[in-house]
Amino acid sequence: MLSKIKSLVTVIIFLSLFLIFFDSILHREVFSEKYGLNPVFITIIFVAAEIFFNFGIVLMLKGTGVFKIKIKDLLRFKLEKANFRTKTFIAGFVMNRLSATIPWLYILGVGWTKLPTAFIGLIVLELLIVAILTFGVFEIIKKHDYQTSKAS
């Protein structure tokens, strides 16, 4: 199962790279002049971010021990056995959140003066969603800690 997922992710990444690289070659000058951004560099940043984003998820799952929990418990959100305080979970969480924000911060930093206001608004909205999800995870951890300490 894991090898099938790896194969599918590899195909998607290479297909995406090919399409983005092909498009960036054709429209490189327009993109660079209009928005002040290098399309090849942005492609590299987003692909690297996607890899680290997904690797962070795997680390979080491994760190909590979710791979040892029954699927039935996961579907019912019975996570009493999950451990959200491991170093592996924290490293995966930090990696996941950074990879979700760094490409957008780069685009804002480099293209701030040339990007249309609507694009800037959408990027800021994306960053707000990332922040809200981050605080949501902290709330889940707090509730989990409270429930497990109450049960003890």
PDB file of C-alpha atoms in Angstrom:
ATOM      1  CA  MET A   1       0.000   0.000   0.000  1.00  0.00           C
ATOM      2  CA  LEU A   2       2.761   2.434   0.970  1.00  0.00           C
ATOM      3  CA  SER A   3       4.670   1.689  -2.261  1.00  0.00           C
ATOM      4  CA  LYS A   4       1.554   2.478  -4.311  1.00  0.00           C
ATOM      5  CA  ILE A   5       1.192   5.803  -2.540  1.00  0.00           C
ATOM      6  CA  LYS A   6       4.872   6.592  -3.130  1.00  0.00           C
ATOM      7  CA  SER A   7       4.507   5.755  -6.815  1.00  0.00           C
ATOM      8  CA  LEU A   8       1.405   7.905  -7.195  1.00  0.00           C
ATOM      9  CA  VAL A   9       3.022  10.852  -5.408  1.00  0.00           C
ATOM     10  CA  THR A  10       6.130  10.503  -7.588  1.00  0.00           C
ATOM     11  CA  VAL A  11       4.066  10.510 -10.790  1.00  0.00           C
ATOM     12  CA  ILE A  12       2.077  13.548  -9.650  1.00  0.00           C
ATOM     13  CA  ILE A  13       5.212  15.471  -8.687  1.00  0.00           C
ATOM     14  CA  PHE A  14       7.008  14.759 -11.959  1.00  0.00           C
ATOM     15  CA  LEU A  15       3.926  15.540 -14.044  1.00  0.00           C
ATOM     16  CA  SER A  16       3.426  18.794 -12.145  1.00  0.00           C
ATOM     17  CA  LEU A  17       7.083  19.698 -12.548  1.00  0.00           C
ATOM     18  CA  PHE A  18       6.965  19.012 -16.265  1.00  0.00           C
ATOM     19  CA  LEU A  19       3.825  21.095 -16.800  1.00  0.00           C
ATOM     20  CA  ILE A  20       5.016  23.997 -14.656  1.00  0.00           C
ATOM     21  CA  PHE A  21       8.495  23.955 -16.172  1.00  0.00           C
ATOM     22  CA  PHE A  22       7.075  23.837 -19.712  1.00  0.00           C
ATOM     23  CA  ASP A  23       4.701  26.723 -18.962  1.00  0.00           C
ATOM     24  CA  SER A  24       7.398  28.752 -17.224  1.00  0.00           C
ATOM     25  CA  ILE A  25       9.708  28.384 -20.236  1.00  0.00           C
ATOM     26  CA  LEU A  26       7.003  29.662 -22.581  1.00  0.00           C
ATOM     27  CA  HIS A  27       5.909  32.588 -20.418  1.00  0.00           C
ATOM     28  CA  ARG A  28       9.057  33.335 -18.421  1.00  0.00           C
ATOM     29  CA  GLU A  29       9.562  36.920 -19.628  1.00  0.00           C
ATOM     30  CA  VAL A  30       5.938  37.919 -19.117  1.00  0.00           C
ATOM     31  CA  PHE A  31       5.849  36.427 -15.630  1.00  0.00           C
ATOM     32  CA  SER A  32       9.160  38.003 -14.596  1.00  0.00           C
ATOM     33  CA  GLU A  33       8.406  41.457 -15.998  1.00  0.00           C
ATOM     34  CA  LYS A  34       4.795  41.646 -14.863  1.00  0.00           C
ATOM     35  CA  TYR A  35       5.173  40.300 -11.323  1.00  0.00           C
ATOM     36  CA  GLY A  36       8.924  40.404 -10.645  1.00  0.00           C
ATOM     37  CA  LEU A  37       9.042  36.688  -9.813  1.00  0.00           C
ATOM     38  CA  ASN A  38      11.255  33.956 -11.240  1.00  0.00           C
ATOM     39  CA  PRO A  39       8.909  31.105 -12.275  1.00  0.00           C
ATOM     40  CA  VAL A  40      11.578  28.387 -12.123  1.00  0.00           C
ATOM     41  CA  PHE A  41      12.613  29.399  -8.597  1.00  0.00           C
ATOM     42  CA  ILE A  42       8.971  29.534  -7.473  1.00  0.00           C
ATOM     43  CA  THR A  43       8.441  26.058  -8.933  1.00  0.00           C
ATOM     44  CA  ILE A  44      11.410  24.738  -6.980  1.00  0.00           C
ATOM     45  CA  ILE A  45      10.181  26.381  -3.759  1.00  0.00           C
ATOM     46  CA  PHE A  46       6.659  24.984  -4.110  1.00  0.00           C
ATOM     47  CA  VAL A  47       7.801  21.465  -4.988  1.00  0.00           C
ATOM     48  CA  ALA A  48      10.226  21.430  -2.044  1.00  0.00           C
ATOM     49  CA  ALA A  49       7.497  22.826   0.206  1.00  0.00           C
ATOM     50  CA  GLU A  50       5.067  20.125  -0.933  1.00  0.00           C
ATOM     51  CA  ILE A  51       7.587  17.402  -0.165  1.00  0.00           C
ATOM     52  CA  PHE A  52       8.327  18.800   3.312  1.00  0.00           C
ATOM     53  CA  PHE A  53       4.606  19.442   3.945  1.00  0.00           C
ATOM     54  CA  ASN A  54       3.748  15.800   3.314  1.00  0.00           C
ATOM     55  CA  PHE A  55       6.820  14.515   5.145  1.00  0.00           C
ATOM     56  CA  GLY A  56       5.747  16.619   8.124  1.00  0.00           C
ATOM     57  CA  ILE A  57       2.349  14.914   8.071  1.00  0.00           C
ATOM     58  CA  VAL A  58       4.010  11.499   8.057  1.00  0.00           C
ATOM     59  CA  LEU A  59       6.212  12.524  10.994  1.00  0.00           C
ATOM     60  CA  MET A  60       3.188  13.788  12.917  1.00  0.00           C
ATOM     61  CA  LEU A  61       1.312  10.546  12.334  1.00  0.00           C
ATOM     62  CA  LYS A  62       4.325   8.476  13.302  1.00  0.00           C
ATOM     63  CA  GLY A  63       5.018  10.613  16.377  1.00  0.00           C
ATOM     64  CA  THR A  64       1.478  10.313  17.721  1.00  0.00           C
ATOM     65  CA  GLY A  65       1.474   6.566  17.283  1.00  0.00           C
ATOM     66  CA  VAL A  66      -1.499   6.694  14.914  1.00  0.00           C
ATOM     67  CA  PHE A  67      -0.006   3.844  12.908  1.00  0.00           C
ATOM     68  CA  LYS A  68      -0.537   1.654  15.981  1.00  0.00           C
ATOM     69  CA  ILE A  69      -4.151   2.763  16.566  1.00  0.00           C
ATOM     70  CA  LYS A  70      -7.048   0.854  15.020  1.00  0.00           C
ATOM     71  CA  ILE A  71      -8.733   2.461  12.022  1.00  0.00           C
ATOM     72  CA  LYS A  72     -12.102   2.184  13.795  1.00  0.00           C
ATOM     73  CA  ASP A  73     -10.773   4.395  16.609  1.00  0.00           C
ATOM     74  CA  LEU A  74      -9.432   6.947  14.135  1.00  0.00           C
ATOM     75  CA  LEU A  75     -12.771   7.207  12.336  1.00  0.00           C
ATOM     76  CA  ARG A  76     -14.507   7.833  15.665  1.00  0.00           C
ATOM     77  CA  PHE A  77     -11.790  10.312  16.770  1.00  0.00           C
ATOM     78  CA  LYS A  78     -10.900   8.183  19.787  1.00  0.00           C
ATOM     79  CA  LEU A  79      -7.352   9.382  20.176  1.00  0.00           C
ATOM     80  CA  GLU A  80      -6.738   8.649  23.850  1.00  0.00           C
ATOM     81  CA  LYS A  81      -3.771   6.485  22.887  1.00  0.00           C
ATOM     82  CA  ALA A  82      -2.247   9.180  20.655  1.00  0.00           C
ATOM     83  CA  ASN A  83       0.767  11.056  22.017  1.00  0.00           C
ATOM     84  CA  PHE A  84       0.988  14.658  20.826  1.00  0.00           C
ATOM     85  CA  ARG A  85       4.016  15.536  22.952  1.00  0.00           C
ATOM     86  CA  THR A  86       6.732  13.519  21.194  1.00  0.00           C
ATOM     87  CA  LYS A  87       9.675  15.209  19.523  1.00  0.00           C
ATOM     88  CA  THR A  88       8.751  13.490  16.257  1.00  0.00           C
ATOM     89  CA  PHE A  89       5.252  14.988  16.293  1.00  0.00           C
ATOM     90  CA  ILE A  90       6.552  18.469  17.129  1.00  0.00           C
ATOM     91  CA  ALA A  91       9.244  18.301  14.408  1.00  0.00           C
ATOM     92  CA  GLY A  92       6.679  17.148  11.853  1.00  0.00           C
ATOM     93  CA  PHE A  93       4.231  19.856  12.905  1.00  0.00           C
ATOM     94  CA  VAL A  94       6.832  22.636  12.653  1.00  0.00           C
ATOM     95  CA  MET A  95       8.022  21.295   9.281  1.00  0.00           C
ATOM     96  CA  ASN A  96       4.449  21.094   8.009  1.00  0.00           C
ATOM     97  CA  ARG A  97       3.519  24.626   9.085  1.00  0.00           C
ATOM     98  CA  LEU A  98       6.740  26.205   7.781  1.00  0.00           C
ATOM     99  CA  SER A  99       6.386  24.518   4.411  1.00  0.00           C
ATOM    100  CA  ALA A 100       2.823  25.828   4.204  1.00  0.00           C
ATOM    101  CA  THR A 101       3.907  29.441   4.761  1.00  0.00           C
ATOM    102  CA  ILE A 102       7.392  29.960   3.310  1.00  0.00           C
ATOM    103  CA  PRO A 103       6.470  29.892  -0.417  1.00  0.00           C
ATOM    104  CA  TRP A 104       3.667  32.414   0.112  1.00  0.00           C
ATOM    105  CA  LEU A 105       5.870  34.683   2.223  1.00  0.00           C
ATOM    106  CA  TYR A 106       8.500  34.609  -0.540  1.00  0.00           C
ATOM    107  CA  ILE A 107       5.944  35.593  -3.169  1.00  0.00           C
ATOM    108  CA  LEU A 108       4.635  38.407  -0.967  1.00  0.00           C
ATOM    109  CA  GLY A 109       8.136  39.638  -0.183  1.00  0.00           C
ATOM    110  CA  VAL A 110       9.380  39.671  -3.762  1.00  0.00           C
ATOM    111  CA  GLY A 111       6.236  40.641  -5.647  1.00  0.00           C
ATOM    112  CA  TRP A 112       4.525  42.922  -3.139  1.00  0.00           C
ATOM    113  CA  THR A 113       4.635  46.030  -5.333  1.00  0.00           C
ATOM    114  CA  LYS A 114       3.774  44.289  -8.623  1.00  0.00           C
ATOM    115  CA  LEU A 115       1.123  41.775  -7.580  1.00  0.00           C
ATOM    116  CA  PRO A 116      -2.527  42.729  -8.010  1.00  0.00           C
ATOM    117  CA  THR A 117      -4.381  43.520  -4.805  1.00  0.00           C
ATOM    118  CA  ALA A 118      -6.659  40.502  -5.284  1.00  0.00           C
ATOM    119  CA  PHE A 119      -3.640  38.156  -5.385  1.00  0.00           C
ATOM    120  CA  ILE A 120      -2.182  39.742  -2.269  1.00  0.00           C
ATOM    121  CA  GLY A 121      -5.544  39.355  -0.550  1.00  0.00           C
ATOM    122  CA  LEU A 122      -5.744  35.676  -1.502  1.00  0.00           C
ATOM    123  CA  ILE A 123      -2.217  35.024  -0.268  1.00  0.00           C
ATOM    124  CA  VAL A 124      -2.959  36.774   3.022  1.00  0.00           C
ATOM    125  CA  LEU A 125      -6.161  34.703   3.283  1.00  0.00           C
ATOM    126  CA  GLU A 126      -4.121  31.523   2.742  1.00  0.00           C
ATOM    127  CA  LEU A 127      -1.689  32.563   5.474  1.00  0.00           C
ATOM    128  CA  LEU A 128      -4.607  33.296   7.821  1.00  0.00           C
ATOM    129  CA  ILE A 129      -6.055  29.845   7.132  1.00  0.00           C
ATOM    130  CA  VAL A 130      -2.673  28.282   7.932  1.00  0.00           C
ATOM    131  CA  ALA A 131      -2.562  30.254  11.195  1.00  0.00           C
ATOM    132  CA  ILE A 132      -6.129  29.266  12.122  1.00  0.00           C
ATOM    133  CA  LEU A 133      -5.359  25.592  11.449  1.00  0.00           C
ATOM    134  CA  THR A 134      -2.208  25.886  13.534  1.00  0.00           C
ATOM    135  CA  PHE A 135      -4.139  27.269  16.505  1.00  0.00           C
ATOM    136  CA  GLY A 136      -6.797  24.613  15.915  1.00  0.00           C
ATOM    137  CA  VAL A 137      -4.201  21.892  16.344  1.00  0.00           C
ATOM    138  CA  PHE A 138      -3.047  23.524  19.587  1.00  0.00           C
ATOM    139  CA  GLU A 139      -6.649  23.483  20.843  1.00  0.00           C
ATOM    140  CA  ILE A 140      -6.985  19.789  19.956  1.00  0.00           C
ATOM    141  CA  ILE A 141      -3.782  19.050  21.865  1.00  0.00           C
ATOM    142  CA  LYS A 142      -5.046  21.006  24.898  1.00  0.00           C
ATOM    143  CA  LYS A 143      -8.351  19.117  24.875  1.00  0.00           C
ATOM    144  CA  HIS A 144      -6.524  15.821  24.464  1.00  0.00           C
ATOM    145  CA  ASP A 145      -4.202  16.602  27.376  1.00  0.00           C
ATOM    146  CA  TYR A 146      -7.157  17.625  29.547  1.00  0.00           C
ATOM    147  CA  GLN A 147      -9.150  14.481  28.704  1.00  0.00           C
ATOM    148  CA  THR A 148      -6.230  12.132  29.279  1.00  0.00           C
ATOM    149  CA  SER A 149      -5.307  13.821  32.592  1.00  0.00           C
ATOM    150  CA  LYS A 150      -8.962  13.710  33.676  1.00  0.00           C
ATOM    151  CA  ALA A 151      -9.187   9.990  32.814  1.00  0.00           C
ATOM    152  CA  SER A 152      -6.050   9.184  34.835  1.00  0.00           C
TER     153      SER A 152
END
